[in-house]
Coordinates of C-alpha atoms and ligand atoms in Angstrom, one line a residue:
X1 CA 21.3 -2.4 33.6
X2 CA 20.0 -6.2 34.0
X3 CA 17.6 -6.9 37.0
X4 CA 16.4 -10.2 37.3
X5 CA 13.0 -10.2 38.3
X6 CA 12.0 -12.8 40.5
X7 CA 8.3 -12.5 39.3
X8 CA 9.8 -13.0 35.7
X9 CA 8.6 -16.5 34.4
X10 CA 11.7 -19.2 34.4
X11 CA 13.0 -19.1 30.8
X12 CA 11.3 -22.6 29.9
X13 CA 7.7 -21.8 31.3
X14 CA 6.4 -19.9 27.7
X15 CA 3.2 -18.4 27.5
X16 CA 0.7 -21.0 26.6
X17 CA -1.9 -19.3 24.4
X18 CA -4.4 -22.0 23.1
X19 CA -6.9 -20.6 20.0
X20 CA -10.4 -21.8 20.1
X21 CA -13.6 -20.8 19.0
X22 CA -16.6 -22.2 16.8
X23 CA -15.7 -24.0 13.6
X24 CA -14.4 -22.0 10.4
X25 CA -14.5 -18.8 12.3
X26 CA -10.3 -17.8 10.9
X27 CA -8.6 -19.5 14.0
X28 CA -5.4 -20.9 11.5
X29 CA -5.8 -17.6 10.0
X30 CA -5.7 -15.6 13.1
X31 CA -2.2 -17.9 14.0
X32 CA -0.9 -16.8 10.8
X33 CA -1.6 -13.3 10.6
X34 CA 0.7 -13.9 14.1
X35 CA 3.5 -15.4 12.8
X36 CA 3.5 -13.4 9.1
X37 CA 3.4 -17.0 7.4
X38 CA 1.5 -18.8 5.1
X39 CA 3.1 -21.8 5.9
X40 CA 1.3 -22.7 9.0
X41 CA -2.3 -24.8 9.0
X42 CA -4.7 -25.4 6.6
X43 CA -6.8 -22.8 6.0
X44 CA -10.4 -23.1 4.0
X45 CA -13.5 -21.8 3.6
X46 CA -15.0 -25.1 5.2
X47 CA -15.9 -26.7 8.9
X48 CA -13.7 -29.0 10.3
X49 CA -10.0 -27.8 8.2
X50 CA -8.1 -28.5 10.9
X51 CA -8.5 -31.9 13.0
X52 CA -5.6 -31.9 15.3
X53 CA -4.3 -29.2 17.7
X54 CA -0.9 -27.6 16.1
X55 CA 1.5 -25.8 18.0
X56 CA 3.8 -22.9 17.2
X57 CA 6.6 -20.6 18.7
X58 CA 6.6 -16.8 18.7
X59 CA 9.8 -15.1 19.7
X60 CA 11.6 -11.8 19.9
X61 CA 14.7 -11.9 18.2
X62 CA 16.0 -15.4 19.3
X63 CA 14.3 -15.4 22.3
X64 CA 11.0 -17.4 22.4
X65 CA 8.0 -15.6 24.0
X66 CA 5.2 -17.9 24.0
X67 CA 3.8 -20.6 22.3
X68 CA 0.4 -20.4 20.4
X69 CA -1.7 -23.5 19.7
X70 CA -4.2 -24.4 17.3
X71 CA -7.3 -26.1 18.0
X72 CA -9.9 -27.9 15.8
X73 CA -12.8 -26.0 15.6
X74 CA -15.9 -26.4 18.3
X75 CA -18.6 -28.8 16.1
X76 CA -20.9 -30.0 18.5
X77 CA -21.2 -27.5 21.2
X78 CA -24.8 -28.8 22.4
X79 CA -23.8 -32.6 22.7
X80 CA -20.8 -31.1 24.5
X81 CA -22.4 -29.3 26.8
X82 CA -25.1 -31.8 27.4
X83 CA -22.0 -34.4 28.3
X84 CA -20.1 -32.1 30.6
X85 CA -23.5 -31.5 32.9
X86 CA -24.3 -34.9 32.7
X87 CA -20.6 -35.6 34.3
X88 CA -20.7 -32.9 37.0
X89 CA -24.4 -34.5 37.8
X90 CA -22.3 -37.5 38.9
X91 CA -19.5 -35.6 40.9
X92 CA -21.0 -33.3 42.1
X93 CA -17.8 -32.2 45.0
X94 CA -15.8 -32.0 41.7
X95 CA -14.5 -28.0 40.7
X96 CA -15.5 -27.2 37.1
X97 CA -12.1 -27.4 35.7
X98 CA -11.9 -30.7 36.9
X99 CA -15.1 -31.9 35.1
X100 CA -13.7 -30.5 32.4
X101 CA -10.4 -33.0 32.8
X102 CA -12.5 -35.9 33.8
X103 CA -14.6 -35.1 30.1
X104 CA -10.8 -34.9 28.2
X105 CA -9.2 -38.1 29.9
X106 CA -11.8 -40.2 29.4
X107 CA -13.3 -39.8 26.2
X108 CA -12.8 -42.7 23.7
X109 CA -10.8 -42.6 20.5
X110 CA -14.1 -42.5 18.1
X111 CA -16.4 -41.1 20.5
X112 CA -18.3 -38.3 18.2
X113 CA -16.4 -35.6 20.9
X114 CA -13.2 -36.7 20.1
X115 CA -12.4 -33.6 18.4
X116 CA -14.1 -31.4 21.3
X117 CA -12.1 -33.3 23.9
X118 CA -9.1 -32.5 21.9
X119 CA -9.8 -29.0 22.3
X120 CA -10.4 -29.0 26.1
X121 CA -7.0 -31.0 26.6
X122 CA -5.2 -28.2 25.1
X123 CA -7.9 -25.5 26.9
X124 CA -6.4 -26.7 30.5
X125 CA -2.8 -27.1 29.7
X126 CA -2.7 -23.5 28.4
X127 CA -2.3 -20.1 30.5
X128 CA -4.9 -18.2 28.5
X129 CA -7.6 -18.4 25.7
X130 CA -8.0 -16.3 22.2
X131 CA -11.6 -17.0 21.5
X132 CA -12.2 -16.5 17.9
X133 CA -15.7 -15.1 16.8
X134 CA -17.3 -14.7 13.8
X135 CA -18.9 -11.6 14.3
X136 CA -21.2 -11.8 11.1
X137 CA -23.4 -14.7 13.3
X138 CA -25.7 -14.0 15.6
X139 CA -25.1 -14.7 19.0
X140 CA -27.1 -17.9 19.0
X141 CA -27.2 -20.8 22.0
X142 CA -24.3 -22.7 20.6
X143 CA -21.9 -20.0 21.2
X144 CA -23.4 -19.3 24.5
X145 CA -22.9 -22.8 25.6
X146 CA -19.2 -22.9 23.9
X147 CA -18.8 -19.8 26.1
X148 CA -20.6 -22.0 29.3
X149 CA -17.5 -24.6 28.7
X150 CA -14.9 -22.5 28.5
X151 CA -15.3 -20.6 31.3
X152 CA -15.3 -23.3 33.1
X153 CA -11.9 -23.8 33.0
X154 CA -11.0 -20.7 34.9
X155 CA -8.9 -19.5 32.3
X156 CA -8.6 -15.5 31.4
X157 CA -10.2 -15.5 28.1
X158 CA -9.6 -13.1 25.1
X159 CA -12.8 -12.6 22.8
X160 CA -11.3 -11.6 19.1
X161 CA -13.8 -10.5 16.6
X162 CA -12.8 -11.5 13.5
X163 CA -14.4 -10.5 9.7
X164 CA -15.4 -7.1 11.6
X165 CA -15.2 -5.7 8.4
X166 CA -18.7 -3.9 7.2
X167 CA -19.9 -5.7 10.3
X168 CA -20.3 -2.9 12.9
X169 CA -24.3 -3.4 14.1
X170 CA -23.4 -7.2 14.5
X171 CA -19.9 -6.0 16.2
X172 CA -21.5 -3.9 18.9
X173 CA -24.5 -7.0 19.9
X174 CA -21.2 -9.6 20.4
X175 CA -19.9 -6.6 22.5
X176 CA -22.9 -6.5 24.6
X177 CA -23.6 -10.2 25.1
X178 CA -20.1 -10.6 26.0
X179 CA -20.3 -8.1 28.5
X180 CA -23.2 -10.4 30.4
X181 CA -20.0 -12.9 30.4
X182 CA -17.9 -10.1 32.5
X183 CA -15.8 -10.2 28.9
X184 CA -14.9 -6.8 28.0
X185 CA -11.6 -6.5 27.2
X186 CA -12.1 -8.3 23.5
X187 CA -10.0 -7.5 20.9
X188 CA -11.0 -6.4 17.3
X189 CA -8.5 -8.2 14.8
X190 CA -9.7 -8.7 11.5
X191 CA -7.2 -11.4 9.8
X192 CA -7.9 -10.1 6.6
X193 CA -7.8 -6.1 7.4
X194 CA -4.6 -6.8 9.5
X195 CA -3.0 -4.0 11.3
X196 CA 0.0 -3.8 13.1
X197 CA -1.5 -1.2 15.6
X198 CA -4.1 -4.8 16.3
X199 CA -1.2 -7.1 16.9
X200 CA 0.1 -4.7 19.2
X201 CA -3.4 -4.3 21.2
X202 CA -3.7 -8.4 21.4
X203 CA -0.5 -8.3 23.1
X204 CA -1.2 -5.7 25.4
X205 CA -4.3 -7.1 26.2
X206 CA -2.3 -10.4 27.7
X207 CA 0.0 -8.3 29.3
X208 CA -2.9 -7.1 31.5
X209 CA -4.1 -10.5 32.0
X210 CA -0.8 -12.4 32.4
X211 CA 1.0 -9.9 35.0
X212 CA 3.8 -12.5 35.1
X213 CA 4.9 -12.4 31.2
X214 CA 4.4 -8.3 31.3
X215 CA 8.3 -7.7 30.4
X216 CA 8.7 -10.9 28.4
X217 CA 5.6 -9.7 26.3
X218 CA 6.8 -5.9 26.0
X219 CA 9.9 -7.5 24.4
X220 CA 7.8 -9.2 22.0
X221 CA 5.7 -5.6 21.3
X222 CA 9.1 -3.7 21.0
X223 CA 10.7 -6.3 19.0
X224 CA 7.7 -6.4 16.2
X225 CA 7.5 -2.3 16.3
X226 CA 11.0 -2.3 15.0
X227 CA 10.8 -4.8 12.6
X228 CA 7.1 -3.3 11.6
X229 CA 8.7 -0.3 10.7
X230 CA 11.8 -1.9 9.2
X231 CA 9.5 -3.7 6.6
X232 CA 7.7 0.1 5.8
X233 CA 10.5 1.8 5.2
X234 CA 12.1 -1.4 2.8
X235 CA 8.6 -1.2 1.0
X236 CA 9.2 3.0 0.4
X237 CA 12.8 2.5 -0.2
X238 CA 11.8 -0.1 -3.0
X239 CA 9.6 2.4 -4.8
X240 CA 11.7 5.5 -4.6
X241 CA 13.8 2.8 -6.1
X242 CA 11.4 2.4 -9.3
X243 CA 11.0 6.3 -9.4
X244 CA 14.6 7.0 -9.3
X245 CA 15.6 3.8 -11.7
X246 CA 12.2 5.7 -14.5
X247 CA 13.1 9.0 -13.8
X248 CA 17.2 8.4 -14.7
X249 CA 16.4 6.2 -17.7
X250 CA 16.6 7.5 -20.8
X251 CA 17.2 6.4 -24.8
X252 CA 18.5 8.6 -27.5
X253 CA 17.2 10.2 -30.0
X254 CA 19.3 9.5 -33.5
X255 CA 17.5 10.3 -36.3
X256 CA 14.8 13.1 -36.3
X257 CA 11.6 12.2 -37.2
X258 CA 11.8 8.7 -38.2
X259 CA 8.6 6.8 -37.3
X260 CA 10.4 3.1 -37.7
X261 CA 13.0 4.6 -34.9
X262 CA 10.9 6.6 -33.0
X263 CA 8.2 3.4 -32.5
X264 CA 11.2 1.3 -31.9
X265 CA 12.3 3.6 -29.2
X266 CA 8.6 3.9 -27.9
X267 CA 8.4 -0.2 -27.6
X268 CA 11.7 0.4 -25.9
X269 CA 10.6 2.7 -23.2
X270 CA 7.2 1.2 -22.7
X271 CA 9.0 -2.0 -22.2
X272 CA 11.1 -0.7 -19.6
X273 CA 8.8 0.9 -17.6
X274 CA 6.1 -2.1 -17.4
X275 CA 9.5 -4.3 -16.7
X276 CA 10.8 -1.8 -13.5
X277 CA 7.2 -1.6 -12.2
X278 CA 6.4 -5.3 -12.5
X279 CA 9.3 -6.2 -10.6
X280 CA 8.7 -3.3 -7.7
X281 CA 5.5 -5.2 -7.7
X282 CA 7.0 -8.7 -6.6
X283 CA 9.6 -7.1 -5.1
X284 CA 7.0 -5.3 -2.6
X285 CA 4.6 -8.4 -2.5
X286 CA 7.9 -10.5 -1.2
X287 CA 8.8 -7.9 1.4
X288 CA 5.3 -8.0 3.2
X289 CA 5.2 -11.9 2.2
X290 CA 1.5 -11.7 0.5
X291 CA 0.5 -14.2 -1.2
X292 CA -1.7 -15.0 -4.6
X293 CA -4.2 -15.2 -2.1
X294 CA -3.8 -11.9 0.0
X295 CA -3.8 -10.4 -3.2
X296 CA -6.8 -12.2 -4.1
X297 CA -8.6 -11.8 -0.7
X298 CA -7.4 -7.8 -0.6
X299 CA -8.4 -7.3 -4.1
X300 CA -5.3 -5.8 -5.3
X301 CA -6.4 -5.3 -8.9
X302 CA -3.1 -7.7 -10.2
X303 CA -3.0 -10.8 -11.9
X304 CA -0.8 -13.5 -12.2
X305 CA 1.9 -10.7 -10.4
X306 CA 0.9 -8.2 -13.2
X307 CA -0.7 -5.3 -13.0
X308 CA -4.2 -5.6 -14.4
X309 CA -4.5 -2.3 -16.1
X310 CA -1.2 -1.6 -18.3
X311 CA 0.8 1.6 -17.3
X312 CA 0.2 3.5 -21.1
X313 CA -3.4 1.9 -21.0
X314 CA -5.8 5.1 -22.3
X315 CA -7.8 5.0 -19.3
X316 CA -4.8 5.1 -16.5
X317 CA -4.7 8.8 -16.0
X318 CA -8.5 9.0 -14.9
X319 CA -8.2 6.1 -12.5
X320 CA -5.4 7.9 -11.3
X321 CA -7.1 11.3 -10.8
X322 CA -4.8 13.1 -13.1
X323 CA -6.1 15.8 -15.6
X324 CA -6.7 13.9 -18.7
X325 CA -7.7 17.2 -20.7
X326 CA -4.1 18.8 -20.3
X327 CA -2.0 19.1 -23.0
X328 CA 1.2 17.6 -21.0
X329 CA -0.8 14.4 -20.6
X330 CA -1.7 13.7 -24.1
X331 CA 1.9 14.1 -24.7
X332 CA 1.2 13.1 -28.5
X333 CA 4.5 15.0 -29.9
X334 CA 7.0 12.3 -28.2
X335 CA 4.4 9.2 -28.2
X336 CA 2.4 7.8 -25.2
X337 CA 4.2 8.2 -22.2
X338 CA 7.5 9.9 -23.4
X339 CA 8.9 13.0 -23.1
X340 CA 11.9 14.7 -25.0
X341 CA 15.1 15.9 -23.0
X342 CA 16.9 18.8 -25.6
X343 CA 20.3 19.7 -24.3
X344 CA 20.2 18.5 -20.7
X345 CA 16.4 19.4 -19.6
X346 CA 13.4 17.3 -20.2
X347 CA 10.5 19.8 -22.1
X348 CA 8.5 18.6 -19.5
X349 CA 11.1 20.5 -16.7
X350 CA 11.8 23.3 -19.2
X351 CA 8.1 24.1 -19.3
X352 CA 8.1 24.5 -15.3
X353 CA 11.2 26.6 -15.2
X354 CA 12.6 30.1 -17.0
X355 CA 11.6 30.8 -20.8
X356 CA 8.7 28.7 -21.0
X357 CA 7.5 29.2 -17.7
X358 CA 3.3 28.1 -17.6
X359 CA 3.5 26.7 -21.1
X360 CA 2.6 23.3 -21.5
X361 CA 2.6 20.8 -24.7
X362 CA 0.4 22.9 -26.6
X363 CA 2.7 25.9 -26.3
X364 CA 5.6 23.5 -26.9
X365 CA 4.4 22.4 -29.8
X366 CA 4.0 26.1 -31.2
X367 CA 7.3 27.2 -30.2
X368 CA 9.2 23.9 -30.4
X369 CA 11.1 23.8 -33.3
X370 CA 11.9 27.1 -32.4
X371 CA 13.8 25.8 -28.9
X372 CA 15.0 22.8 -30.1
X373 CA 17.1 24.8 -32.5
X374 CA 18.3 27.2 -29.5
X375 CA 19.2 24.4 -27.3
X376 CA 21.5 22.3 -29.1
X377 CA 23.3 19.1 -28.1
X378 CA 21.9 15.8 -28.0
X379 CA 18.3 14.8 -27.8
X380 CA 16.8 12.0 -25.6
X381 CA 13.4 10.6 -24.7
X382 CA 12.1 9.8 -21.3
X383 CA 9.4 8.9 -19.8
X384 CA 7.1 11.7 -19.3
X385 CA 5.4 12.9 -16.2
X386 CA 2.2 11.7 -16.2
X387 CA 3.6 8.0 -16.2
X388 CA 6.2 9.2 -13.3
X389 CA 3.2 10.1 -11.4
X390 CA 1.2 7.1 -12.7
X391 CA 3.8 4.9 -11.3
X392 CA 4.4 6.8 -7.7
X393 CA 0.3 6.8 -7.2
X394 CA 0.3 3.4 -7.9
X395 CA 2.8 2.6 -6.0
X396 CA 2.1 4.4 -2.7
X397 CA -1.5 3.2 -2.8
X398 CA -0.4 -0.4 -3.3
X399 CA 2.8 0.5 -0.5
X400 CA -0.8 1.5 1.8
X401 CA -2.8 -1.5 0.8
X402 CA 0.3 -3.8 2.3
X403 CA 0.8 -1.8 5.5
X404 CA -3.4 -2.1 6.4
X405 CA -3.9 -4.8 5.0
X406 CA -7.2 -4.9 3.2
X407 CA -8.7 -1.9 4.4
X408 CA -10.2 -0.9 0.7
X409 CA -10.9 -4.2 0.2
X410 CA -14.6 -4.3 0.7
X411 CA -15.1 -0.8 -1.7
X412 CA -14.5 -1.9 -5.1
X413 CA -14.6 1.8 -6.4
X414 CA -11.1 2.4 -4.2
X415 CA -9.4 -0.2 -5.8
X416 CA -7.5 1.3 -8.7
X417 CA -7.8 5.0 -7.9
X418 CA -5.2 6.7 -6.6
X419 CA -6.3 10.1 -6.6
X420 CA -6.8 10.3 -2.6
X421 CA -3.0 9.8 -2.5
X422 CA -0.7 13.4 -3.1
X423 CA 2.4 13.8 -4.6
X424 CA 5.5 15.0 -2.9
X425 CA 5.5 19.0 -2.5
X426 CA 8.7 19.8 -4.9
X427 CA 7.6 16.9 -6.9
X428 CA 8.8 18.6 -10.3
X429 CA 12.1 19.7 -8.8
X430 CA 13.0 15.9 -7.4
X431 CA 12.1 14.6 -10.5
X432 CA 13.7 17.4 -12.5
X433 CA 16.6 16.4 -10.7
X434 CA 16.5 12.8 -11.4
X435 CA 16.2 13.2 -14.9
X436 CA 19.3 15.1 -15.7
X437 CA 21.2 12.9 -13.3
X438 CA 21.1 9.4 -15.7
X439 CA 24.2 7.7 -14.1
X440 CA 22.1 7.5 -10.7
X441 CA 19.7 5.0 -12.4
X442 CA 21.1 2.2 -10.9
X443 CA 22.1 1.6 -7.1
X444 CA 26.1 2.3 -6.7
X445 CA 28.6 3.3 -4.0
X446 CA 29.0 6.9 -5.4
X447 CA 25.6 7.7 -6.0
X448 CA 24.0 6.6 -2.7
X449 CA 27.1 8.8 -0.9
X450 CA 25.8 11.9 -3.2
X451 CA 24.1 14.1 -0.7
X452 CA 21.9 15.4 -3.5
X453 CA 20.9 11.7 -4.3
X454 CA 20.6 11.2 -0.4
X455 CA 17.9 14.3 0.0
X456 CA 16.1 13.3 -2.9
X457 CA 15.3 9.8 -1.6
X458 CA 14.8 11.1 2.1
X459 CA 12.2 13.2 0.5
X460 CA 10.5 10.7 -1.7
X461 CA 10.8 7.9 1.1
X462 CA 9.4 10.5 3.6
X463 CA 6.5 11.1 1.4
X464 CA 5.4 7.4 0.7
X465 CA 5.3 6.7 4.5
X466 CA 3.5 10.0 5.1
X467 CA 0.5 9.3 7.9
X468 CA 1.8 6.3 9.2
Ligands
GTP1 N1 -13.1 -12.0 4.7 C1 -12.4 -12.6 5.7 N2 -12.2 -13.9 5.6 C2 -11.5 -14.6 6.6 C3 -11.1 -13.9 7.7 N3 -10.4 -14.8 8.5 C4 -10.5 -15.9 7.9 N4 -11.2 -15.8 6.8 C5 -11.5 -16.9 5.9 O1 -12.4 -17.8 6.6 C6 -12.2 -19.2 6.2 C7 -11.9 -20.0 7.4 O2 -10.6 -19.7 8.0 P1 -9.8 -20.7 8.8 O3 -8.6 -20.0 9.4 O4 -9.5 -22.0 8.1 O5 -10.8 -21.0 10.0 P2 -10.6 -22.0 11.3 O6 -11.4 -21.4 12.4 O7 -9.2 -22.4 11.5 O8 -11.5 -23.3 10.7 P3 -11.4 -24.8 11.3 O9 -10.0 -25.2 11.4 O10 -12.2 -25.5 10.3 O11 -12.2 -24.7 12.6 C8 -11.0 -19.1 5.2 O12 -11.6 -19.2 3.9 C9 -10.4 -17.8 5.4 O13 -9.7 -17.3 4.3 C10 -11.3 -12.5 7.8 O14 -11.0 -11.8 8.7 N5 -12.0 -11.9 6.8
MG2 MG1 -8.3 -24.1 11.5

């Protein structure tokens, strides 16, 4: 059922949310951490990046919601403060706000405040203010006058605390000095350690200030929760991808014991592996639209949209918390990485089920001629388990990285270890599964109507998004 609202805003009359705040403090950033581009401002580590106010529209579906401006950064905030005083000296009937208009019509193209007055022009003509802190400064007398001026245009005023990160003691003083402002419901929202839980929050946090564009801002919460969680489960459902595609691949095994065809078959494999995770890798980058520089800025350990420590790289399996002394991962009888399937079963699987259940490699490598000659049939190499699980950690911890943005980024130890992150429960059975299932390597009609198929990604989906 539709009720107009009377108290609902006329469909032309956006919110107005102007961004201001102290020079270089992540203002452009802030607006495009909002609109999940890139393309929006200049941003750089440097006073004064953006000179003009820029204005952009955030909507729900097709429906705009408000419109969110960019403002040059506040230079000058003593000379500015020192003009507006001496102006209300002169008029002294005159409200605040209208000092403040008198100070933005009047001030000449060239005049040193040029860039301040732009600032305040945008200040008035919007309905509410996201001040943007750095919280790593103290709270020193130019911010307290910046906060003098803006108050002064009776406009409810947002404080966001931005590059919070490893910043809590400074964190808690803005908190306090803010509060001698009667400014208490800031807003923590790191641009860098971005979380969709802090988007939602800011918008809340207007809600309660702008009563009038409560429903018009729920859309816009309800409309980014869905497509929050739509871009989650495309980021798990493009890695159970790269599991299934590994897992199903598989290269046979023609002559016995030929070191020219077995390393030809090794290159193979290898080759495939780093190809399917590389392109998981853009693919996932592309689906939470990170660029070279989020990557940089979250120190995802990749470079030039590689991964910077190769999958069959010696030290992988420590980094990944796997048992580097078991005889499974040295998996020296097939090569690096590769396993053997003998008459439908990978050794790997036949290990963990019936005759040689609780053997591993070693035992395998006792006993192996021995069931190779039982189980007849066709032999094939795979890739083995500990590069499955390689690839899954990897991938769920990068999957992580690109849903909280930058959480890790400030402990360099976290950055290529996986071994916080579990695997799925029946992880051998799934992968069991996959393995002696080859057609389902790549995406078709039949195989995604397969209920087996279907349960098998449900499980391996459910367990990337686990905890969130
Ligand atoms: N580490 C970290 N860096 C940030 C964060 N937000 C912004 N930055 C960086 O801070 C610098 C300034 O960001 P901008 O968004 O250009 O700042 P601004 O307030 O728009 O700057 P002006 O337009 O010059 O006033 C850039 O190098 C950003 O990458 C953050 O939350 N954490
Ligand atoms: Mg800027």
């Amino acid at each position: 059922m539709t009720t107009r609202n009377t108290r609902q805003p006329d469909m032309h009359t956006l919110l107005n949310v102007a961004v201001v705040g102290h020079t270089n403090t992540g203002k452009t950033s802030l607006i495009r951490t909002m609109l999940r581009s890139t393309e929006f401002g200049v941003i750089e580590d440097a006073a004064g990046t953006t000179r003009h106010v820029e204005q952009a529209t955030i909507s729900a579906d097709s429906e705009p919601i408000l419109n969110v401006y960019d403002t040059p950064g506040l230079e000058d905030s003593r000379a500015l403060f020192a003009h507006i005083k001496k102006l209300q000296a002169q008029s002294r009937l005159m409200l605040p706000a209208q000092v403040l208009e008198q100070f933005a019509m009047h001030i000449a193209i060239n005049d040193p405040l040029e860039q301040e007055a732009k600032v305040i022009r945008q200040v008035l003509r919007s309905d509410i203010l996201l001040y943007v802190i750095d919280v790593r400064e103290p709270f020193l007398e130019k911010y307290r006058l910046e906060l003098d001026i803006l108050t002064q245009a009776a406009k409810p005023i947002i404080p966001v605390f931005n590059f919070i990160a490893g910043h809590h003691t400074e964190l808690a003083k803005w908190r306090q000095n803010l509060a001698n402002y009667h400014m208490h419901a800031t807003l923590e929202f790191d641009t860098v350690a971005y979380s969709f839980e802090a988007e939602k929050r800011l918008y809340q946090k207007m809600q309660t200030l702008m009563e009038l564009h409560y429903s018009s801002l729920q859309k816009l919460i309800d409309y980014r929760s869905k497509l929050w969680n739509q871009l989650c489960l495309s980021g798990a459902k493009r890695i159970t991808e790269l599991i299934v595609n590994v897992s199903c691949y598989r290269e046979s095994k023609v002559t016995s014991n030929h070191l020219i065809a077995d390393s030809l078959v090794e290159d193979r494999l290898h080759n495939f592996v780093r190809k399917a995770e590389q392109k998981c890798l853009h693919d996932l980058l592309a689906i939470f639209n990170f660029s070279d520089k989020d990557v940089e800025i979250q120190k995802i350990p990749v470079n030039n949209g590689q991964w910077q420590l190769d999958i069959f790289a010696p030290g992988i399996l420590k980094a990944y918390g796997l048992d580097v002394g078991s005889a499974a991962a040295k998996g020296a009888a097939a090569g690096a990485g590769i396993d053997l399937i003998v008459g439908g079963m990978s050794l790997g699987a036949a290990s963990a089920l019936g005759a040689l259940a609780g053997a591993s490699w070693s035992t395998f490598k006792r006993y192996g001629d021995e069931i190779k000659a039982t189980v007849k049939g066709m032999k094939w190499q795979c890739a083995d388990d500990a590069t499955l699980k390689i690839l899954y950690l990897r991938q769920k911890l990068l999957l992580k990285k690109l849903m909280h943005r930058g959480h890790a980024a400030q402990d360099a130890l976290q950055l290529d270890k996986a071994d916080s992150e579990k695997l799925p429960d029946d992880w051998n059975k799934l992968i069991s599964a996959l393995r002696q299932n080859p057609a389902w390597q790549e995406p078709s009609v039949a195989r995604n109507a397969n209920s087996h198929y279907q349960s098998i990604e449900t499980k391996l989906v459910g367990a990337l998004l686990e905890g969130d």
